[in-house]
Short mmCIF file of C-alpha atoms in Angstrom, two decimals:
data_model
loop_
_atom_site.label_atom_id
_atom_site.label_comp_id
_atom_site.label_asym_id
_atom_site.label_seq_id
_atom_site.Cartn_x
_atom_site.Cartn_y
_atom_site.Cartn_z
CA MET U 903 39.03 -59.97 -51.64
CA GLU U 904 42.78 -60.35 -52.15
CA HIS U 905 43.04 -56.61 -52.82
CA ALA U 906 41.07 -55.84 -49.65
CA LEU U 907 43.36 -58.09 -47.60
CA ASP U 908 46.41 -56.39 -49.10
CA ILE U 909 45.09 -53.05 -47.85
CA LEU U 910 44.00 -54.31 -44.43
CA MET U 911 46.91 -56.56 -43.48
CA ARG U 912 49.79 -55.25 -45.57
CA ASP U 913 53.05 -56.86 -44.41
CA THR U 914 51.26 -59.20 -41.98
CA LYS U 915 49.20 -60.95 -44.65
CA TYR U 916 51.49 -63.98 -44.44
CA LYS U 917 49.99 -64.69 -41.01
CA LEU U 918 46.55 -65.21 -42.51
CA LEU U 919 45.85 -68.94 -42.37
CA PHE U 920 42.20 -69.05 -43.34
CA ARG U 921 39.41 -66.94 -44.82
CA TRP U 922 36.00 -67.78 -43.40
CA ASP U 923 33.58 -67.17 -46.24
CA ARG U 924 29.98 -68.29 -46.71
CA ALA U 925 31.08 -71.69 -48.02
CA HIS U 926 32.38 -72.61 -44.55
CA CYS U 927 29.30 -71.35 -42.68
CA THR U 928 26.29 -73.38 -41.56
CA GLU U 929 23.05 -72.21 -43.15
CA MET U 930 20.10 -72.15 -40.75
CA GLY U 931 17.62 -73.08 -43.48
CA PHE U 932 15.27 -70.12 -43.08
CA ASN U 933 15.17 -66.35 -43.50
CA ASP U 934 13.47 -63.26 -42.13
CA GLY U 935 10.82 -63.26 -44.85
CA ASN U 936 13.21 -62.05 -47.53
CA GLU U 937 14.37 -64.98 -49.66
CA ASP U 938 17.73 -63.26 -50.20
CA HIS U 939 18.42 -63.02 -46.44
CA ILE U 940 19.33 -66.59 -45.50
CA PHE U 941 20.60 -66.76 -41.91
CA PHE U 942 23.79 -68.69 -41.21
CA VAL U 943 26.07 -69.38 -38.25
CA LYS U 944 29.82 -69.77 -37.80
CA GLU U 945 30.71 -73.00 -35.99
CA LEU U 946 34.17 -72.95 -34.46
CA ARG U 947 33.90 -76.70 -34.08
CA LYS U 948 34.29 -77.04 -37.87
CA LEU U 949 37.69 -75.36 -37.62
CA TRP U 950 38.83 -77.22 -34.53
CA GLU U 951 37.86 -80.59 -36.06
CA LYS U 952 39.25 -79.56 -39.46
CA LYS U 953 36.10 -80.36 -41.43
CA ASP U 954 37.84 -78.89 -44.46
CA PRO U 955 40.95 -81.03 -45.20
CA SER U 956 42.64 -78.07 -46.89
CA LEU U 957 42.90 -76.09 -43.64
CA PRO U 958 46.59 -75.54 -42.81
CA TRP U 959 46.63 -77.00 -39.27
CA GLU U 960 46.16 -80.30 -37.50
CA VAL U 961 43.06 -81.52 -35.68
CA GLY U 962 43.29 -80.51 -32.03
CA GLU U 963 45.74 -77.68 -32.63
CA TYR U 964 43.05 -75.10 -31.86
CA ASP U 965 40.23 -75.17 -29.32
CA GLU U 966 38.31 -72.95 -26.86
CA SER U 967 41.49 -71.96 -25.07
CA ASN U 968 43.21 -70.31 -28.02
CA THR U 969 40.47 -69.20 -30.41
CA LEU U 970 38.49 -65.96 -30.44
CA LEU U 971 35.69 -65.13 -32.85
CA VAL U 972 35.14 -61.39 -33.36
CA GLU U 973 31.62 -61.11 -34.74
CA ASN U 974 29.21 -58.20 -35.24
CA TYR U 975 26.07 -60.33 -35.24
CA PRO U 976 25.48 -62.41 -32.06
CA HIS U 977 23.15 -64.92 -33.71
CA ARG U 978 26.03 -66.18 -35.87
CA ALA U 979 27.81 -67.49 -32.76
CA LEU U 980 24.86 -69.32 -31.22
CA LEU U 981 26.39 -72.79 -31.71
CA ASN U 982 29.77 -71.97 -30.18
CA PRO U 983 30.91 -72.61 -26.59
CA PRO U 984 30.50 -69.71 -24.15
CA HIS U 985 33.11 -66.96 -23.98
CA THR U 986 34.68 -67.78 -27.34
CA THR U 987 33.20 -64.75 -29.12
CA ILE U 988 33.09 -60.98 -28.59
CA PHE U 989 30.66 -58.66 -30.34
CA PRO U 990 32.02 -55.20 -31.19
CA TYR U 991 29.91 -52.72 -33.10
CA PRO U 992 29.68 -53.05 -36.88
CA TYR U 993 31.97 -50.68 -38.73
CA ASP U 994 30.23 -47.56 -40.05
CA TRP U 995 32.24 -45.51 -42.50
CA ASN U 996 30.10 -42.46 -41.60
CA THR U 997 31.26 -42.63 -37.97
CA GLU U 998 34.74 -41.72 -36.82
CA ASP U 999 36.20 -44.24 -34.38
CA ASN U 1000 39.59 -45.53 -33.27
CA ALA U 1001 38.57 -48.99 -32.06
CA LEU U 1002 41.76 -50.50 -33.49
CA GLY U 1003 43.85 -47.35 -33.31
CA PRO U 1004 46.11 -46.25 -30.46
CA GLU U 1005 44.17 -46.28 -27.17
CA GLY U 1006 41.18 -47.79 -29.01
CA ASP U 1007 38.93 -49.90 -26.79
CA LEU U 1008 39.02 -52.97 -29.04
CA ARG U 1009 42.77 -52.74 -29.55
CA ILE U 1010 43.45 -52.44 -25.81
CA TYR U 1011 41.16 -55.39 -25.16
CA LEU U 1012 42.92 -57.55 -27.76
CA GLU U 1013 46.34 -56.58 -26.42
CA ARG U 1014 45.30 -57.70 -22.94
CA LEU U 1015 43.84 -60.91 -24.36
CA ALA U 1016 47.08 -61.64 -26.25
CA ALA U 1017 48.96 -61.46 -22.96
CA SER U 1018 46.55 -63.84 -21.21
CA GLN U 1019 47.02 -67.60 -20.89
CA ASN U 1020 43.48 -68.69 -21.78
CA VAL U 1021 41.14 -66.97 -24.24
CA GLN U 1022 37.94 -68.45 -22.86
CA LYS U 1023 38.78 -67.60 -19.26
CA PHE U 1024 39.86 -64.07 -20.16
CA VAL U 1025 36.64 -63.35 -22.10
CA SER U 1026 34.59 -64.82 -19.26
CA GLU U 1027 36.24 -62.51 -16.74
CA ASN U 1028 36.42 -59.50 -19.10
CA PRO U 1029 33.28 -59.39 -21.26
CA PHE U 1030 33.43 -57.15 -24.31
CA ASP U 1031 30.02 -56.37 -25.78
CA GLN U 1032 27.86 -53.70 -27.34
CA HIS U 1033 27.00 -51.73 -24.22
CA LEU U 1034 24.59 -48.78 -23.89
CA VAL U 1035 26.99 -46.24 -25.33
CA HIS U 1036 26.69 -46.25 -29.08
CA ALA U 1037 25.14 -48.42 -31.76
CA SER U 1038 25.17 -48.44 -35.49
CA GLU U 1039 22.01 -47.46 -37.27
CA ASN U 1040 22.65 -50.12 -39.85
CA HIS U 1041 22.83 -52.94 -37.32
CA PRO U 1042 19.92 -55.33 -38.11
CA GLU U 1043 17.90 -56.79 -35.24
CA ILE U 1044 16.93 -60.48 -35.39
CA SER U 1045 13.34 -61.04 -34.38
CA THR U 1046 12.22 -63.41 -31.62
CA GLU U 1047 10.47 -65.53 -34.24
CA VAL U 1048 13.77 -66.12 -36.03
CA TYR U 1049 15.45 -67.21 -32.79
CA LEU U 1050 12.58 -69.59 -32.08
CA LYS U 1051 12.98 -71.12 -35.53
CA PHE U 1052 16.67 -71.53 -34.83
CA PHE U 1053 15.95 -73.07 -31.42
CA HIS U 1054 13.58 -75.67 -32.84
CA LYS U 1055 16.08 -76.54 -35.59
CA TYR U 1056 19.19 -76.91 -33.43
CA SER U 1057 18.09 -77.46 -29.82
CA TYR U 1058 18.32 -81.26 -30.02
CA LYS U 1059 21.91 -81.50 -31.26
CA ARG U 1060 23.39 -81.44 -27.79
CA LYS U 1061 23.91 -85.17 -27.42
CA ALA U 1062 25.63 -85.44 -30.78
CA GLY U 1063 27.80 -82.43 -29.97
CA ASP U 1064 28.76 -83.81 -26.55
CA SER U 1065 29.62 -87.15 -28.13
CA MET U 1066 31.90 -85.44 -30.62
CA ASP U 1067 33.54 -83.50 -27.78
CA ALA U 1068 34.21 -86.70 -25.85
CA GLN U 1069 35.59 -88.46 -28.90
CA ARG U 1070 37.84 -85.54 -29.74
CA LYS U 1071 39.09 -85.31 -26.16
CA ASN U 1072 39.87 -89.03 -25.86
CA SER U 1073 41.47 -89.56 -29.26
CA LEU U 1074 43.10 -86.23 -30.00
CA GLU U 1075 44.66 -84.62 -26.96
CA PRO U 1076 45.82 -81.14 -28.02
CA LYS U 1077 49.58 -80.71 -27.93
CA VAL U 1078 50.36 -77.14 -27.08
CA ASN U 1079 53.53 -75.35 -26.05
CA SER U 1080 54.81 -71.83 -25.81
CA SER U 1081 56.13 -71.91 -29.35
CA SER U 1082 52.82 -72.84 -30.96
CA PRO U 1083 51.15 -70.20 -33.08
CA LEU U 1084 48.05 -68.51 -31.78
CA ALA U 1085 44.73 -68.94 -33.49
CA ALA U 1086 42.36 -66.07 -33.85
CA GLN U 1087 39.28 -65.28 -35.81
CA THR U 1088 37.88 -61.94 -36.75
CA SER U 1089 34.90 -60.92 -38.79
CA LEU U 1090 35.86 -58.49 -41.53
CA GLU U 1091 32.27 -58.17 -42.57
CA PRO U 1092 30.89 -55.25 -44.59
CA GLU U 1093 27.25 -55.39 -45.57
CA THR U 1094 28.06 -56.94 -48.93
CA SER U 1095 30.37 -59.79 -47.89
CA THR U 1096 31.36 -62.07 -45.03
CA VAL U 1097 35.01 -62.91 -44.40
CA THR U 1098 36.56 -64.32 -41.24
CA ALA U 1099 40.30 -64.69 -40.83
CA LEU U 1100 42.27 -67.26 -38.84
CA VAL U 1101 45.59 -65.71 -37.95
CA GLY U 1102 48.70 -67.27 -36.45
CA GLN U 1103 51.23 -65.26 -34.45
CA PRO U 1104 53.80 -65.82 -31.66
CA LEU U 1105 52.65 -65.22 -28.10
CA SER U 1106 55.72 -63.17 -27.29
CA GLU U 1107 55.00 -60.64 -30.04
CA PRO U 1108 51.29 -59.84 -30.15
CA ASP U 1109 50.52 -58.10 -33.43
CA LEU U 1110 47.30 -56.11 -33.77
CA SER U 1111 47.62 -55.08 -37.39
CA ASN U 1112 44.76 -57.48 -38.00
CA THR U 1113 41.67 -57.73 -35.82
CA GLY U 1114 42.10 -61.25 -34.40
CA LEU U 1115 44.33 -62.94 -31.87
CA GLY U 1116 44.21 -65.50 -29.12
CA ALA U 1117 46.19 -67.24 -26.41
CA GLN U 1118 47.08 -70.89 -26.33
CA THR U 1119 46.72 -73.14 -23.33
CA SER U 1120 44.61 -76.07 -22.33
CA THR U 1121 41.22 -75.80 -20.66
CA GLU U 1122 38.48 -78.15 -19.63
CA PRO U 1123 35.77 -78.56 -22.29
CA GLN U 1124 32.45 -76.95 -21.44
CA THR U 1125 28.97 -78.07 -22.33
CA ASN U 1126 27.26 -76.14 -25.07
CA ALA U 1127 24.09 -75.90 -23.01
CA GLY U 1128 25.88 -73.79 -20.43
CA THR U 1129 25.86 -74.24 -16.68
CA THR U 1130 22.82 -74.14 -14.43
CA THR U 1131 23.14 -71.57 -11.65
CA ASP U 1132 21.35 -71.67 -8.30
CA TYR U 1133 18.48 -69.43 -9.30
CA GLN U 1134 17.97 -71.46 -12.48
CA GLN U 1135 17.32 -74.62 -10.45
CA ASP U 1136 13.75 -73.42 -9.90
CA TRP U 1137 12.99 -72.94 -13.58
CA PRO U 1138 10.02 -75.02 -14.82
CA PHE U 1139 12.22 -76.74 -17.42
CA ILE U 1140 15.69 -78.21 -17.84
CA LYS U 1141 18.28 -76.39 -19.94
CA GLN U 1142 19.01 -78.63 -22.93
CA SER U 1143 19.48 -76.33 -25.90
CA LEU U 1144 22.85 -75.63 -27.48
CA ILE U 1145 21.94 -71.96 -27.49
CA TRP U 1146 22.07 -71.48 -23.71
CA ALA U 1147 25.84 -71.15 -23.58
CA THR U 1148 25.78 -68.20 -25.95
CA ILE U 1149 22.67 -66.70 -24.37
CA ASP U 1150 24.21 -66.85 -20.88
CA SER U 1151 27.31 -65.15 -22.25
CA LEU U 1152 25.27 -62.39 -23.91
CA VAL U 1153 22.88 -61.77 -21.04
CA SER U 1154 25.70 -61.72 -18.48
CA CYS U 1155 26.80 -58.42 -20.03
CA LEU U 1156 23.44 -56.73 -19.46
CA THR U 1157 22.84 -54.05 -16.87
CA PRO U 1158 21.11 -54.68 -14.55
CA PRO U 1159 21.96 -58.41 -14.14
CA GLN U 1160 19.00 -60.64 -14.98
CA LYS U 1161 17.74 -63.58 -12.92
CA PRO U 1162 14.30 -64.46 -14.32
CA HIS U 1163 12.17 -67.14 -12.66
CA PHE U 1164 9.91 -67.98 -15.66
CA SER U 1165 7.09 -69.00 -13.31
CA PRO U 1166 4.34 -68.15 -15.86
CA LEU U 1167 5.75 -70.85 -18.15
CA LYS U 1168 4.30 -73.46 -15.79
CA ASN U 1169 0.98 -72.70 -17.46
CA THR U 1170 2.32 -73.64 -20.91
CA LYS U 1171 3.07 -77.00 -22.46
CA GLU U 1172 6.31 -78.45 -21.16
CA LEU U 1173 7.73 -78.89 -24.66
CA HIS U 1174 7.33 -75.16 -25.31
CA ARG U 1175 8.83 -73.85 -22.07
CA GLU U 1176 12.51 -73.81 -22.94
CA GLY U 1177 11.88 -72.22 -26.33
CA LEU U 1178 9.71 -69.51 -24.79
CA ALA U 1179 12.34 -68.88 -22.11
CA ILE U 1180 15.00 -68.47 -24.79
CA ALA U 1181 12.72 -66.08 -26.66
CA HIS U 1182 12.27 -63.98 -23.50
CA MET U 1183 16.02 -63.91 -22.82
CA LEU U 1184 16.75 -62.77 -26.37
CA THR U 1185 13.91 -60.26 -26.24
CA CYS U 1186 15.43 -58.71 -23.12
CA TYR U 1187 18.89 -58.68 -24.70
CA ASN U 1188 17.66 -57.15 -27.97
CA LEU U 1189 15.55 -54.58 -26.14
CA VAL U 1190 18.50 -53.38 -24.07
CA ARG U 1191 20.75 -53.29 -27.14
CA SER U 1192 18.13 -51.32 -29.08
CA LEU U 1193 17.99 -48.46 -26.56
CA PRO U 1194 20.98 -46.56 -28.05
CA ASN U 1195 19.36 -46.82 -31.49
CA ILE U 1196 16.24 -44.89 -30.48
CA LYS U 1197 16.25 -41.48 -32.13
CA LEU U 1198 14.44 -38.36 -31.00
CA ASN U 1199 12.44 -38.24 -34.23
CA ASP U 1200 11.42 -41.93 -34.10
CA PRO U 1201 7.70 -42.68 -33.68
CA VAL U 1202 6.61 -42.69 -30.05
CA ASP U 1203 5.15 -46.17 -30.66
CA ILE U 1204 8.68 -47.61 -30.50
CA ILE U 1205 9.08 -46.55 -26.87
CA ASN U 1206 5.51 -47.49 -25.97
CA ASP U 1207 5.93 -50.94 -27.54
CA ASN U 1208 9.11 -51.49 -25.53
CA LEU U 1209 7.31 -50.48 -22.34
CA GLU U 1210 4.60 -53.04 -23.11
CA VAL U 1211 7.26 -55.72 -23.66
CA LEU U 1212 8.72 -54.90 -20.24
CA VAL U 1213 5.41 -55.79 -18.60
CA ASP U 1214 5.69 -59.33 -19.96
CA LEU U 1215 9.38 -59.59 -19.09
CA GLU U 1216 8.71 -58.39 -15.55
CA ALA U 1217 6.04 -61.05 -15.12
CA HIS U 1218 8.71 -63.66 -15.91
CA GLY U 1219 11.10 -62.29 -13.28
CA PHE U 1220 13.29 -59.94 -15.30
CA ASP U 1221 14.60 -56.85 -13.51
CA VAL U 1222 13.21 -54.12 -15.75
CA ASP U 1223 13.07 -51.14 -13.36
CA LEU U 1224 16.22 -49.52 -14.73
CA ILE U 1225 15.18 -50.21 -18.32
CA ARG U 1226 11.67 -48.87 -17.71
CA CYS U 1227 13.15 -45.79 -16.04
CA ARG U 1228 15.36 -45.19 -19.08
CA LEU U 1229 12.45 -45.60 -21.48
CA ASN U 1230 10.25 -43.27 -19.41
CA GLU U 1231 13.03 -40.69 -19.36
CA LEU U 1232 13.35 -40.97 -23.13
CA LEU U 1233 9.58 -40.70 -23.43
CA SER U 1234 9.57 -37.60 -21.21
CA LEU U 1235 12.34 -35.95 -23.22
CA LYS U 1236 10.59 -36.89 -26.43
CA SER U 1237 7.36 -35.37 -25.07
CA LYS U 1238 9.15 -32.14 -24.16
CA ALA U 1239 10.87 -32.09 -27.50
CA GLY U 1240 7.50 -32.77 -29.13
CA GLN U 1241 5.93 -29.83 -27.30
CA HIS U 1242 8.85 -27.66 -28.32
CA GLU U 1243 8.47 -28.87 -31.88
CA ASP U 1244 4.74 -28.09 -31.76
CA THR U 1245 5.57 -24.60 -30.53
CA LEU U 1246 8.08 -24.19 -33.34
CA LYS U 1247 5.49 -25.35 -35.86
CA GLU U 1248 2.93 -22.92 -34.40
CA LEU U 1249 5.51 -20.15 -34.50
CA GLU U 1250 6.28 -21.03 -38.11
CA LYS U 1251 2.57 -20.97 -38.90
CA ARG U 1252 2.10 -17.60 -37.23
CA SER U 1253 5.17 -16.22 -38.99
CA TYR U 1254 3.78 -17.34 -42.33
CA GLU U 1255 0.41 -15.76 -41.59
CA LYS U 1256 2.16 -12.53 -40.57
CA LEU U 1257 4.13 -12.60 -43.83
CA VAL U 1258 0.90 -13.00 -45.81
CA ILE U 1259 -0.69 -10.06 -43.96
CA GLU U 1260 2.40 -7.93 -44.52
CA LYS U 1261 2.23 -8.65 -48.24
CA GLU U 1262 -1.47 -7.74 -48.31
CA THR U 1263 -0.73 -4.54 -46.37
CA ASP U 1264 2.03 -3.58 -48.78
CA GLN U 1265 -0.29 -4.24 -51.71
CA LEU U 1266 -3.01 -2.09 -50.14
CA LYS U 1267 -0.49 0.69 -49.57
CA VAL U 1268 0.46 0.62 -53.24
CA GLU U 1269 -3.19 0.71 -54.26
CA MET U 1270 -3.84 3.57 -51.82
CA GLU U 1271 -0.96 5.55 -53.30
CA LYS U 1272 -2.42 5.01 -56.75
CA MET U 1273 -5.86 6.12 -55.53
CA GLN U 1274 -4.39 9.21 -53.91
CA GLU U 1275 -2.63 10.07 -57.17
CA LYS U 1276 -5.90 9.65 -59.09
CA MET U 1277 -7.71 11.79 -56.50
CA MET U 1278 -5.16 14.57 -56.89
CA GLN U 1279 -5.55 14.42 -60.69
CA ALA U 1280 -9.35 14.54 -60.34
CA GLU U 1281 -9.15 17.54 -58.01
CA THR U 1282 -6.85 19.31 -60.47
CA MET U 1283 -9.26 18.68 -63.37
CA GLN U 1284 -12.14 19.88 -61.23
CA LYS U 1285 -10.37 23.19 -60.63
CA VAL U 1286 -9.62 23.54 -64.36
CA LYS U 1287 -13.29 23.04 -65.24
CA GLU U 1288 -14.40 25.48 -62.60
CA GLU U 1289 -12.06 28.10 -64.03
CA GLU U 1290 -13.37 27.50 -67.56
CA ILE U 1291 -16.95 27.77 -66.37
CA ALA U 1292 -16.16 30.99 -64.55
CA ARG U 1293 -14.54 32.44 -67.65
CA LEU U 1294 -17.50 31.54 -69.82
CA GLN U 1295 -19.93 32.91 -67.31
CA SER U 1296 -18.05 36.18 -67.23
CA ASN U 1297 -18.81 36.67 -70.95
CA LEU U 1298 -22.58 36.33 -70.45
CA HIS U 1299 -23.68 39.77 -69.14
CA PRO U 1300 -25.95 41.49 -71.89
CA ASP U 1301 -28.69 43.89 -70.63
CA PHE U 1302 -32.36 43.15 -71.13
CA THR U 1303 -32.81 46.08 -73.61
CA GLN U 1304 -30.31 44.57 -76.01
CA ILE U 1305 -32.06 41.21 -75.74
CA ASN U 1306 -35.41 42.84 -76.61
CA ASP U 1307 -33.85 44.64 -79.57
CA TRP U 1308 -32.52 41.29 -80.83
CA GLU U 1309 -35.95 39.75 -80.55
CA LEU U 1310 -37.66 42.64 -82.43
CA ALA U 1311 -35.03 42.62 -85.16
CA PHE U 1312 -35.40 38.86 -85.54
CA GLY U 1313 -39.19 39.11 -85.77
CA LYS U 1314 -39.05 41.96 -88.21
CA LEU U 1315 -36.59 40.19 -90.42
CA ALA U 1316 -38.64 37.07 -90.41
CA ALA U 1317 -41.85 38.99 -91.41
CA THR U 1318 -40.33 41.03 -94.22
CA PRO U 1319 -41.48 39.73 -97.66
CA LEU U 1320 -38.76 38.48 -99.91
#
């Protein structure tokens, strides 16, 4: 890892305060069915409260106002306050991009954030997410079942988390000034490893040679369960889960905006309602994010399954008209492409059959040429035989008197005594 950091950060490596490896993550205690794929989350609270005594900063030095987590996988930020994480696309070495290069979208975003006074407020007002433009084929999707497992495991930690927030606020007021270093976190995460960096840098000289930065100022603490908007007042449950803050942040980036009513959940057990609502929110988010990943040669069942999911989402108040329209357009194009492909296959079949017939015709022509040659030879031999017969016949013209003389001489000779 040291060698990788030397390449990535070069002369700015001295600004690296912390490497966020698996040892500092919170394991979720379950997997996706593969024992080697244990899910884990990154809790910013562990850094802010300095759970690891070896971290090179004081408790309260960093908080929501001056920390940004750059993470490829949204589920790893589920326990963090809203608007403290952005989710760019995973790096794909097969795809050319300039996200961090001059005029790169991520670089421009981070430069603007570095000039802001409050990270959380800036991200709230300027969401940066994986929109319907491009997606990596290697980006794994987390199933609804996994999110439900996570919800049941962590949804009742809110009181403990709020208590810790209150204690930290009362006993450790953050002391910040314009000369304090900025805190930033970025996920330098290839498929084989997970590393997150905490970087310090002066506000007056934002440096983007690494992928993390932040601004430092105070802000009011926010509840991890998120806020309840007007349309959410009519939901058949009360928002209590820690996950809502992150979900609200993720779903706020969707187009079109979503304001589900979850009325059908009134027919389910009250204890299940919030978990099912979370599952529907994540299903909608994952479905929208999966649209750019659909390929022309993918099975048509993928689109049909998504259309079936939209029926359930629509029943719960999600605005799916635009999504359904997009899926139907994809389905129509896929159908046309399928018809064109069928025509190409039929053309290929006919071309092959024509090639076979041409080969048979050529073979018959060769055989006919051989037969014609044999016929000419036979006709030549026939003429030769006819000439021989004619010659022989021309030698057979004795008169009948000579034949009688031969018969008498033969008889006489035969009767003469020896």
